[in-house]
Amino acid sequence: MSGAALGLEIVFVFFLALFLLHRYGDFKKQHRLVIVGTLLAWYLCFLIVFILPLDVSTTIYNRCKHAAANSSPTESSNITGLYAAATPVPSPHPCFKPWSYIPDGIMPIFWRVVYWTSQFLTWILLPFMQSYARSGGFSITGKIKTALIENAIYYGTYLLIFGAFLIYVAVNPHLHLEWNQLQTIGIAAANTWGLFLLVLLLGYGLVEIPRSYWNGAKRGYLLMKTYFKAAKLMTEKADAEETLEDVMEEVRKVNESIKYNHPLRKCVDTILKKCPLEYQEKMGRNMDDYEDFDEKHNTYPSEKSLVKLHKQVIYSVQRHRRTQVQWQILLEQAFYLEDVAKNETSATCQFVHTFQSPEPENRFIQYFYNPTVEWYWECLLRPWFYRVLAVVLSIFSVIVVWSECTFFSTTPVLSLFAVFIQLAEKTYNYIYIEIACFLSIFFLSICVYSTVFRIRVFNYYYLASHHQTDAYSLLFSGMLFCRLTPPLCLNFLGLTHMDSSISHQNTQPTAYTSIMGSMKVLSFIADGFYIYYPMLVVILCIATYFSLGTRCLNLLGFQQFMGDNDMTSDLVDEGKELIRREKRKRQRQEEGENRRREWKERYGHSREDSTRNRNVHIDPKESNFSDISTNRSASKYTRANNRTERDRIELLQDAEPLDFNAETFTDDPLESESGRYQPGGRYLSMSRSRIFDDV
């Protein structure tokens, strides 16, 4: 089993990162470099979290083996008394290899490769790829140039911070500059920045995650919050549609001004390819390629303005598509929560859905998760399960806060994480050690990473599920993960007293802390910032518990869900009305489909029989002659009819506003019947092409 656990976790973590990236990203539409860069960043960060417990168990075994080799049976009592204050008392049990033991020399190389690769991604490659992905350039050279200019200030900040640490070390007469010390300075600078952000995110997650499950168990809470989200999302959806219309109007003007033989026509064609299909068809109808751009003295846009327009098109199309998908997902969620509220008072213990799922369910799931099981889970078991889970997570949060405030105390040991690990170390129970370490660091990671997935910085950074996250947000999340994971692991090792620089114990360090170097070069960071700054998590937890951040955002005009706010009540009522309107619309659509299906089943067979009998009495010669004449007329006038049909539509488009209350409407007039009023506000009567159809 030597090294097998490491290999299994490497494979498992890769598929875990791939699954999460598939949920948030879009493998088909996004650039491959964006997918590969984000996947590599997520994979390395998750790998550190999963492999660190194996490093702890291997280090404890190496300590036992080293102590057994350097002490004889007669000297064991003296050594035990000498190091009783520094290390746990060695157990009389013999040292045996853990099932997940990793051979010597593998872990230092592994951690060095993982750490420096993640640092290269977060500080150099991913910021450059961010600017490259958002650039509106039409060539690779132009995008690279734009990315370098945008990151000049970004990279200059790095050099300024590193130079400040370098000057401090150079001025200090007790320190001599060496390569290892310069490496330690760089690591300390990166970990200091990450720890600063880590405590902020951790303080929010320790309170918000248990509270979200506790509130989820309340009746009607999730439904009210969904109504609130619906009102806000409708506003965002309308704003996205308006922005898209404005950008498409600019594209239309540029498309009409720049003709086919203009030098910038290739740039315009690139912009048109990024537009939705319905807008491409509308712009293609009004295009006249027979006019030269030199014949009219018009003012043409510059290449720089086209680059800016290209960037706006990419952003507006992505935002419009995301809001449309999120609106449909939110509708399904609201309908399901309303069904849960109705079925709670059901006497049949059968869960009844208002609308059937559009996707066919698996037979295996239908057999085990039948309506009876679904009713018991949604109406009875799930609220109690959420309450129990909230209590367990609250206990974990209290343990973390207590340990963050007391982990620097070694005599006596006050950190509960260190107490649990040292108790297991006395009996060399490696399974317990690995499980305790994994659960501890996994909970810390959930509190930090879930906050990264939840936060939203206006419309610049937002991780949206169902493949709706843009490239900029994916790369930014990879940067945050790579910056937060190393200080998170160091903080965990400090909580368990496995970091000798924190616990001040003369013991063998873990392979992970060995690559970080000695923090004695920067004593004010090792003995000051790393010790006392995590205590601020108490203040952040108190602020999160009383929702101070949410109240501040409400005062600034960013509406948040709060139960005791009048604005929240108004938005909930508005969202409830929107959901009710969409529900009625979907019910009418289903009723219409059912009526058409019944009509087809009732009268479809009789119509087919009458048509078949009518064809039997037709003269074969007459039918052949009619077919020949029809084919000739169709082949002769097809091109003319199509062109006149296009001209007719363009000339007879009505300028009346769209009827958004209509059940169905189409943007393409060619799909509608002529001579009738269309819901989109178009009249297709008096067709010129219909007059000459019989000629």
XYZ file of C-alpha atoms in Angstrom:
695
model
C 0.000 0.000 0.000
C 3.068 2.246 -0.044
C 2.150 5.253 -2.178
C -1.163 3.742 -3.302
C -3.211 6.167 -1.194
C -1.352 9.084 -2.765
C -2.102 7.836 -6.275
C -5.769 7.214 -5.534
C -6.262 10.675 -4.088
C -4.489 12.288 -7.055
C -6.923 10.600 -9.458
C -9.998 11.288 -7.290
C -9.185 14.973 -6.842
C -8.700 15.394 -10.593
C -12.208 14.118 -11.355
C -13.626 16.226 -8.521
C -12.096 19.396 -9.986
C -13.261 18.372 -13.462
C -16.829 17.855 -12.224
C -16.992 21.264 -10.528
C -15.493 23.010 -13.552
C -18.013 21.304 -15.825
C -20.817 22.593 -13.590
C -19.689 26.221 -13.753
C -17.796 26.442 -17.040
C -18.724 25.629 -20.617
C -16.298 23.257 -22.301
C -17.821 23.770 -25.755
C -17.861 27.572 -25.987
C -14.973 28.737 -23.808
C -11.360 28.760 -24.912
C -9.336 25.649 -24.191
C -6.559 27.601 -22.491
C -9.092 29.094 -20.075
C -10.457 25.640 -19.244
C -6.971 24.132 -18.818
C -5.697 27.030 -16.674
C -8.728 27.022 -14.382
C -8.743 23.233 -14.093
C -5.063 23.169 -13.183
C -5.502 25.860 -10.514
C -8.527 24.162 -8.933
C -6.872 20.755 -9.138
C -3.667 21.833 -7.390
C -5.563 23.592 -4.576
C -7.889 20.655 -3.937
C -4.903 18.328 -4.094
C -3.124 20.195 -1.293
C -6.198 19.881 0.936
C -6.603 16.138 0.343
C -2.911 15.153 0.553
C -2.029 17.145 3.682
C -3.524 14.559 6.135
C -1.252 11.904 4.604
C 1.706 14.186 5.192
C 0.717 14.556 8.866
C 0.422 10.788 9.458
C 3.719 10.134 7.666
C 5.444 12.811 9.770
C 4.154 11.277 13.017
C 5.501 7.867 11.958
C 8.881 9.383 11.053
C 9.049 11.047 14.470
C 8.368 7.728 16.170
C 10.967 5.952 14.044
C 13.537 8.682 14.650
C 12.915 8.625 18.416
C 13.213 4.834 18.539
C 16.484 4.891 16.595
C 18.148 7.623 18.680
C 17.192 6.328 22.134
C 18.124 3.096 23.926
C 15.832 1.343 26.394
C 17.901 2.562 29.376
C 17.816 6.161 28.224
C 14.182 6.261 27.228
C 13.046 7.449 30.650
C 15.564 10.318 30.714
C 14.663 11.400 27.237
C 11.025 11.245 28.127
C 11.538 13.461 31.143
C 13.728 15.869 29.193
C 11.208 16.472 26.394
C 8.015 16.055 28.378
C 7.283 19.780 28.192
C 7.990 19.998 24.469
C 6.598 16.817 22.917
C 3.968 14.242 23.803
C 5.116 11.281 25.873
C 6.224 8.469 23.564
C 3.959 5.469 23.706
C 5.267 2.032 24.634
C 3.563 0.719 21.489
C 6.025 -0.180 18.731
C 6.194 2.007 15.612
C 4.414 0.509 12.632
C 3.876 1.974 9.198
C 0.500 3.518 8.476
C -1.517 2.131 5.601
C -1.015 5.404 3.705
C 2.711 5.735 4.364
C 4.575 7.688 1.693
C 8.285 6.840 1.230
C 10.935 9.368 2.160
C 11.871 11.926 -0.467
C 8.561 11.877 -2.347
C 6.566 14.413 -0.346
C 9.153 17.282 -0.424
C 9.425 17.015 -4.207
C 5.664 16.702 -4.556
C 4.938 19.770 -2.399
C 7.629 21.824 -4.117
C 6.184 21.126 -7.569
C 2.576 21.746 -6.475
C 3.330 24.909 -4.522
C 5.503 26.695 -7.065
C 3.230 25.729 -9.949
C 0.232 27.202 -8.133
C 2.180 30.373 -7.332
C 3.226 30.762 -10.956
C -0.411 30.402 -11.981
C -1.857 32.864 -9.494
C 0.723 35.641 -9.781
C 1.804 35.526 -13.424
C -0.159 33.320 -15.817
C -3.790 33.623 -14.695
C -3.809 37.469 -14.430
C -2.380 37.609 -17.938
C -4.992 35.144 -19.199
C -7.722 37.223 -17.551
C -6.795 40.315 -19.506
C -6.339 38.229 -22.647
C -9.807 36.684 -22.313
C -11.546 40.046 -21.795
C -9.625 41.798 -24.520
C -11.578 42.864 -27.573
C -8.620 42.585 -29.946
C -9.011 40.884 -33.309
C -5.577 39.249 -33.392
C -3.391 37.330 -30.975
C -0.782 40.082 -31.020
C -3.344 42.748 -30.164
C -4.745 40.721 -27.274
C -1.262 40.064 -25.866
C -0.405 43.755 -26.085
C -3.600 44.729 -24.269
C -2.981 42.117 -21.568
C 0.573 43.349 -20.947
C -0.548 46.956 -20.629
C -3.361 46.095 -18.196
C -1.050 43.981 -16.016
C 1.801 46.495 -15.880
C 0.433 48.094 -12.690
C -0.432 44.661 -11.341
C 3.099 43.327 -11.724
C 4.565 46.616 -10.464
C 2.720 46.130 -7.177
C 4.394 42.758 -6.745
C 7.819 44.259 -7.266
C 7.060 47.048 -4.793
C 6.015 44.628 -2.023
C 8.947 42.315 -2.633
C 11.322 45.285 -2.708
C 10.042 46.482 0.684
C 10.808 43.112 2.263
C 14.176 43.043 0.511
C 15.156 46.454 1.887
C 14.164 45.363 5.380
C 16.425 42.338 5.217
C 19.295 44.314 3.717
C 19.129 47.017 6.401
C 19.036 44.491 9.251
C 22.721 43.829 10.187
C 21.932 40.458 11.756
C 20.669 39.000 8.501
C 22.635 37.994 5.415
C 20.985 37.696 2.039
C 21.044 34.231 0.537
C 18.951 32.516 -2.058
C 16.988 30.529 0.522
C 16.263 33.699 2.453
C 15.049 35.489 -0.674
C 12.820 32.522 -1.387
C 11.456 32.705 2.161
C 10.740 36.414 1.748
C 8.696 35.741 -1.384
C 6.757 32.954 0.319
C 6.116 35.151 3.373
C 4.813 37.985 1.192
C 2.410 35.656 -0.668
C 1.196 33.966 2.523
C 0.686 37.309 4.269
C -1.590 38.534 1.471
C -3.452 35.208 1.447
C -3.872 35.115 5.246
C -5.318 38.623 5.215
C -8.056 37.544 2.786
C -8.402 34.109 4.381
C -9.526 35.442 7.769
C -12.155 37.661 6.116
C -13.680 34.790 4.153
C -13.374 32.342 7.048
C -15.184 34.649 9.468
C -18.111 34.896 7.072
C -18.302 31.176 6.282
C -18.123 29.981 9.902
C -21.422 31.721 10.641
C -23.229 31.823 7.327
C -22.982 28.113 6.452
C -24.652 26.804 9.667
C -27.205 29.628 9.550
C -28.138 28.862 5.937
C -29.009 25.265 6.830
C -30.916 26.346 9.940
C -32.969 28.857 7.956
C -33.485 26.280 5.206
C -35.375 24.121 7.711
C -37.904 26.898 8.358
C -41.201 26.660 6.529
C -41.585 29.242 3.835
C -38.119 30.761 4.272
C -36.640 29.347 1.079
C -39.784 30.253 -0.864
C -39.711 33.862 0.343
C -36.028 34.108 -0.523
C -36.736 32.684 -3.965
C -39.414 35.341 -4.541
C -36.881 37.967 -3.519
C -34.316 36.559 -5.951
C -36.926 36.509 -8.716
C -37.647 40.226 -8.321
C -33.943 41.107 -8.379
C -33.196 38.756 -11.268
C -36.031 40.208 -13.342
C -34.509 43.659 -12.912
C -31.108 42.343 -13.931
C -32.651 40.448 -16.842
C -34.394 43.572 -18.142
C -31.190 45.563 -17.777
C -29.244 42.889 -19.662
C -31.792 42.911 -22.498
C -31.671 46.698 -22.710
C -27.867 46.696 -22.743
C -27.844 44.054 -25.463
C -30.267 46.081 -27.579
C -28.088 49.192 -27.276
C -24.937 47.293 -28.194
C -26.662 45.597 -31.146
C -27.805 49.002 -32.373
C -24.191 50.167 -32.377
C -23.196 47.010 -34.240
C -25.929 47.636 -36.805
C -24.678 51.152 -37.484
C -21.117 49.924 -37.863
C -22.260 47.101 -40.139
C -24.115 49.509 -42.415
C -21.284 52.040 -42.583
C -18.405 49.628 -43.258
C -18.919 47.880 -46.601
C -17.515 44.655 -47.973
C -14.286 46.155 -49.419
C -13.377 48.262 -46.389
C -10.062 47.292 -44.686
C -11.864 46.883 -41.346
C -14.603 44.651 -42.741
C -12.941 41.532 -41.298
C -13.172 43.061 -37.836
C -16.880 43.745 -38.336
C -17.446 40.158 -39.480
C -15.708 38.932 -36.320
C -18.035 41.076 -34.215
C -21.093 39.783 -36.083
C -20.118 36.185 -35.342
C -20.318 36.941 -31.601
C -23.864 38.349 -31.921
C -26.984 36.189 -31.380
C -28.382 34.498 -34.475
C -31.576 36.551 -34.630
C -29.573 39.779 -34.757
C -27.242 38.356 -37.394
C -30.220 37.559 -39.628
C -31.706 41.033 -39.218
C -28.404 42.712 -40.036
C -27.813 40.430 -43.003
C -31.117 41.427 -44.643
C -30.258 45.117 -44.764
C -26.721 44.558 -46.009
C -25.970 45.982 -49.450
C -22.640 44.682 -50.691
C -22.828 46.537 -54.011
C -21.844 49.899 -52.536
C -18.185 50.796 -52.189
C -17.010 52.576 -49.088
C -15.147 55.178 -51.222
C -18.273 56.371 -53.011
C -19.678 58.194 -49.955
C -17.672 60.448 -47.733
C -18.775 59.050 -44.404
C -17.003 58.984 -41.064
C -15.845 55.438 -40.352
C -15.036 54.062 -36.907
C -11.424 53.444 -35.997
C -9.921 50.088 -35.107
C -9.680 51.112 -31.460
C -13.427 51.811 -31.328
C -14.115 48.438 -32.955
C -11.980 46.731 -30.297
C -14.037 48.445 -27.598
C -17.271 47.475 -29.352
C -16.084 43.866 -29.658
C -15.439 43.760 -25.932
C -18.909 45.159 -25.207
C -20.540 42.578 -27.484
C -18.800 39.679 -25.730
C -19.796 40.953 -22.299
C -23.414 41.845 -23.155
C -24.119 38.561 -24.964
C -22.671 36.516 -22.109
C -24.657 38.449 -19.522
C -27.901 38.193 -21.499
C -27.491 34.440 -21.962
C -26.675 33.976 -18.278
C -29.735 35.880 -17.040
C -32.019 33.939 -19.386
C -30.761 30.582 -18.109
C -30.832 31.696 -14.483
C -34.408 32.899 -14.868
C -35.558 29.500 -16.131
C -33.695 27.717 -13.327
C -35.183 30.053 -10.729
C -38.680 29.435 -12.092
C -38.248 25.678 -11.717
C -36.979 26.157 -8.183
C -39.887 28.428 -7.255
C -42.462 26.031 -8.716
C -40.943 23.138 -6.776
C -40.893 25.058 -3.481
C -44.533 26.018 -3.997
C -45.322 22.345 -4.540
C -43.549 21.516 -1.276
C -45.620 24.111 0.569
C -48.846 22.682 -0.883
C -47.954 19.046 -0.209
C -47.124 19.659 3.459
C -50.851 19.487 4.285
C -51.545 16.524 2.024
C -53.352 13.599 3.661
C -52.393 11.044 0.999
C -48.618 11.263 1.706
C -48.027 11.472 -2.032
C -45.955 14.281 -3.523
C -47.828 15.882 -6.435
C -46.031 18.130 -8.917
C -47.790 20.993 -10.641
C -45.605 20.636 -13.739
C -43.870 17.521 -14.920
C -40.132 17.651 -15.408
C -39.187 18.353 -19.061
C -36.320 15.854 -18.836
C -37.193 12.163 -18.447
C -36.060 10.789 -15.126
C -34.034 7.649 -14.681
C -36.048 4.516 -14.007
C -33.765 3.618 -11.122
C -34.437 6.990 -9.477
C -38.178 6.704 -10.159
C -38.303 3.302 -8.489
C -36.563 4.281 -5.254
C -37.457 7.987 -5.136
C -41.158 7.552 -5.761
C -43.811 10.152 -4.776
C -44.217 8.617 -1.318
C -40.496 8.728 -0.524
C -40.298 12.236 -1.949
C -43.145 13.408 0.296
C -41.568 12.012 3.457
C -38.190 13.518 2.592
C -39.341 16.985 1.547
C -42.121 17.468 4.065
C -40.868 15.609 7.150
C -37.227 14.460 7.099
C -35.404 17.251 5.290
C -36.201 20.038 7.820
C -34.995 17.900 10.725
C -31.920 16.806 8.808
C -31.049 20.450 8.109
C -31.476 21.326 11.792
C -29.169 18.522 12.943
C -26.624 19.437 10.295
C -26.764 23.096 11.332
C -26.087 22.151 14.963
C -23.108 19.961 14.003
C -21.643 22.693 11.798
C -22.148 25.244 14.579
C -20.147 23.044 16.961
C -17.347 22.849 14.391
C -17.427 26.629 14.007
C -17.093 27.147 17.761
C -14.124 24.750 17.857
C -12.432 26.635 15.015
C -12.943 30.048 16.643
C -11.638 28.798 19.998
C -8.594 27.186 18.404
C -7.803 30.285 16.331
C -7.635 32.333 19.520
C -5.576 29.843 21.558
C -3.377 27.870 19.123
C -0.233 29.802 20.150
C -0.440 28.398 23.693
C 1.704 25.248 24.018
C 1.768 24.880 27.820
C -1.013 24.122 28.434
C -2.362 23.040 25.037
C -5.631 24.931 24.517
C -6.247 24.335 20.825
C -8.793 21.528 20.539
C -7.369 20.433 17.188
C -3.941 19.986 18.790
C -5.463 18.082 21.722
C -7.199 15.593 19.414
C -4.085 15.010 17.287
C -1.784 14.563 20.294
C -4.149 12.052 21.895
C -4.112 10.003 18.708
C -0.344 10.395 18.407
C 0.200 8.694 21.767
C -1.436 5.488 20.537
C -0.298 5.919 16.902
C -3.835 5.521 15.631
C -3.123 6.678 12.074
C -6.659 6.101 10.831
C -8.034 8.425 13.509
C -5.290 10.970 12.812
C -6.046 11.082 9.092
C -9.807 11.239 9.598
C -9.511 14.028 12.191
C -7.106 15.998 9.981
C -9.240 15.524 6.892
C -12.481 16.580 8.586
C -10.805 19.631 10.133
C -9.146 20.948 6.994
C -12.162 19.981 4.896
C -14.453 22.087 7.083
C -12.043 25.032 6.918
C -11.861 24.666 3.146
C -15.660 24.529 2.816
C -16.028 27.732 4.844
C -13.467 29.541 2.669
C -14.226 28.078 -0.768
C -18.009 28.347 -0.405
C -17.586 32.052 0.284
C -15.559 32.328 -2.929
C -18.411 30.657 -4.824
C -21.049 32.868 -3.179
C -19.546 36.329 -3.362
C -20.306 38.561 -6.295
C -18.377 41.672 -7.221
C -21.014 43.546 -9.253
C -20.928 41.954 -12.733
C -17.162 41.524 -12.951
C -16.838 38.394 -10.818
C -19.683 35.939 -10.455
C -19.574 32.125 -10.433
C -22.878 31.021 -11.966
C -23.760 27.338 -12.168
C -25.229 25.492 -15.161
C -22.284 26.466 -17.432
C -22.988 30.211 -17.207
C -19.697 31.487 -15.723
C -17.584 33.619 -18.040
C -13.858 33.151 -18.599
C -12.875 36.143 -16.476
C -14.668 34.823 -13.371
C -13.299 31.302 -13.821
C -9.720 32.548 -13.990
C -10.281 34.900 -11.064
C -11.569 32.013 -8.935
C -8.462 30.020 -9.821
C -6.315 32.934 -8.663
C -8.168 33.161 -5.352
C -7.880 29.432 -4.708
C -4.143 29.414 -5.352
C -3.625 32.376 -3.009
C -5.860 31.120 -0.207
C -4.872 27.443 -0.047
C -1.202 27.733 1.154
C -1.998 30.040 4.120
C -5.045 27.882 4.882
C -2.851 24.786 5.185
C -0.271 26.643 7.274
C -3.041 27.869 9.554
C -4.330 24.315 9.943
C -0.847 23.001 10.806
C -0.566 25.785 13.380
C -3.909 24.810 14.929
C -2.710 21.200 15.299
C 0.781 22.255 16.530
C 2.406 20.434 13.619
C 4.196 23.638 12.579
C 7.342 24.018 14.693
C 7.541 27.766 14.037
C 4.156 28.194 15.739
C 4.412 25.587 18.501
C 8.144 26.250 19.164
C 8.785 22.514 19.516
C 12.045 20.802 18.594
C 10.411 18.133 16.452
C 10.592 16.984 12.876
C 8.456 19.277 10.708
C 6.089 18.111 8.033
C 7.229 18.035 4.434
C 4.852 20.889 3.631
C 6.329 23.274 6.215
C 9.870 22.305 5.210
C 9.454 23.829 1.747
C 8.178 27.079 3.270
C 11.568 27.777 4.842
C 12.311 29.248 8.238
C 10.240 32.301 9.087
C 12.941 33.526 11.478
C 14.124 35.774 8.661
C 10.976 37.855 9.194
C 10.378 37.526 12.912
C 7.691 40.240 13.067
C 5.582 38.159 10.675
C 6.247 34.731 12.212
C 5.874 35.890 15.831
C 3.349 38.676 15.293
C 1.126 38.662 12.231
C 0.735 34.871 11.920
C -0.103 34.588 15.648
C -2.423 37.479 16.426
C -4.114 38.350 13.134
C -6.272 35.136 13.034
C -7.886 36.297 16.298
C -9.834 38.843 14.259
C -12.033 35.970 13.127
C -14.004 36.487 16.369
C -14.938 40.051 15.388
C -15.841 38.959 11.859
C -18.043 36.148 13.146
C -19.904 38.572 15.421
C -20.376 41.016 12.539
C -21.687 38.217 10.313
C -24.050 36.930 13.000
C -25.706 40.346 13.334
C -25.676 40.821 9.522
C -23.728 44.076 9.687
C -22.429 43.648 6.157
C -25.914 43.023 4.798
C -27.273 46.103 6.556
C -24.444 48.255 5.206
C -25.150 47.064 1.662
C -28.820 47.927 2.111
C -27.891 51.428 3.204
C -25.715 51.797 0.122
C -28.577 50.797 -2.164
C -27.679 47.148 -2.817
C -30.819 45.319 -1.755
C -30.224 42.178 0.322
C -32.680 39.682 1.745
C -33.662 40.780 5.264
C -36.852 39.705 6.988
C -37.400 42.933 8.942
C -37.084 45.333 6.013
C -39.917 47.027 4.116
C -37.982 46.964 0.861
C -37.495 43.223 1.231
C -41.243 42.755 1.686
C -41.976 44.794 -1.425
C -39.495 42.769 -3.488
C -40.946 39.520 -2.140
C -44.448 40.591 -3.198
C -43.154 41.625 -6.606
C -41.356 38.324 -7.075
C -44.444 36.406 -5.981
C -46.504 38.166 -8.626
C -43.866 37.428 -11.286
C -43.830 33.741 -10.388
C -47.638 33.621 -10.431
C -47.674 35.217 -13.886
C -45.120 32.764 -15.250
C -47.052 29.898 -13.701
C -50.283 30.930 -15.416
C -48.433 31.290 -18.695
C -46.990 27.791 -18.437
C -50.378 26.354 -17.473
C -51.979 27.904 -20.553
C -49.237 26.473 -22.724
C -49.724 22.993 -21.302
C -53.502 23.250 -21.708
C -53.063 24.277 -25.332
C -50.707 21.390 -25.989
C -53.130 18.969 -24.387
C -56.020 20.253 -26.508
C -53.965 19.959 -29.698
C -52.926 16.441 -28.726
C -56.516 15.405 -28.043
C -57.691 16.982 -31.302
C -55.010 15.147 -33.232
C -55.825 11.842 -31.575
C -59.562 12.269 -32.164
C -59.690 13.648 -35.710
C -56.270 12.853 -37.095
C -57.103 9.310 -38.252
C -60.362 10.280 -39.950
C -58.629 13.093 -41.851
C -55.917 10.740 -43.040
C -58.513 8.213 -44.195
C -60.470 10.836 -46.151
C -57.289 12.110 -47.762
C -56.306 8.585 -48.754
C -59.748 7.928 -50.322
C -59.628 11.208 -52.204
C -56.243 10.372 -53.719
C -57.545 7.020 -54.938
C -60.186 8.671 -57.228
C -57.722 11.083 -58.838
C -56.872 10.380 -62.473
C -53.187 9.287 -62.815
C -52.657 11.395 -65.925
C -54.102 14.467 -64.278
C -51.966 13.950 -61.205
C -48.814 13.548 -63.292
C -49.586 16.680 -65.264
C -50.213 18.697 -62.075
C -46.966 17.458 -60.536
C -44.977 18.418 -63.623
C -46.508 21.898 -63.789
C -46.003 22.435 -60.067
C -42.353 21.457 -60.242
C -41.741 23.742 -63.214
C -43.386 26.746 -61.579
C -41.593 26.094 -58.278
C -38.180 25.819 -59.905
C -38.818 28.907 -62.006
C -40.097 31.268 -59.359
C -38.481 30.005 -56.147
C -35.684 32.567 -56.156
C -38.011 35.418 -57.085
C -40.588 34.472 -54.441
C -37.960 34.234 -51.746
C -36.546 37.648 -52.591
C -39.984 39.284 -52.760
C -40.917 37.598 -49.484
C -37.851 39.149 -47.816
C -38.613 42.573 -49.298
C -42.231 42.335 -48.184
C -41.268 41.602 -44.618
C -38.757 44.437 -44.414
C -41.212 46.978 -45.840
C -44.264 45.952 -43.817
C -42.743 45.630 -40.367
C -44.913 47.431 -37.840
C -43.354 49.780 -35.314
C -45.796 48.935 -32.525
C -44.313 47.708 -29.241
C -44.013 44.004 -28.560
C -46.718 42.267 -26.591
C -44.782 40.616 -23.794
C -47.968 39.118 -22.378
C -48.441 36.952 -25.441
C -48.028 33.277 -24.948
C -45.676 32.597 -27.855
C -44.104 34.776 -30.428
C -41.361 34.419 -32.961
C -38.726 36.871 -34.031
C -38.583 35.548 -37.574
C -41.579 36.643 -39.676
C -40.904 33.829 -42.130
C -42.107 31.322 -39.539
C -45.556 32.932 -39.191
C -48.579 32.754 -41.406
C -49.369 35.574 -43.774
C -52.504 37.645 -43.496
C -52.685 37.458 -39.708
C -51.558 39.700 -36.912
C -48.478 38.370 -35.163
C -47.806 38.844 -31.430
C -44.502 40.491 -32.240
C -46.415 43.462 -33.719
C -46.049 42.626 -37.459
C -48.813 42.608 -40.101
C -48.164 40.348 -43.046
C -51.226 41.124 -45.175
C -51.391 42.150 -48.863
C -48.351 40.132 -49.847
C -46.977 41.028 -53.267
C -45.563 37.576 -53.744
C -49.011 36.004 -53.135
C -50.499 37.938 -56.090
C -48.277 36.252 -58.690
C -48.218 32.750 -57.194
C -50.708 31.445 -59.788
C -48.997 33.022 -62.819
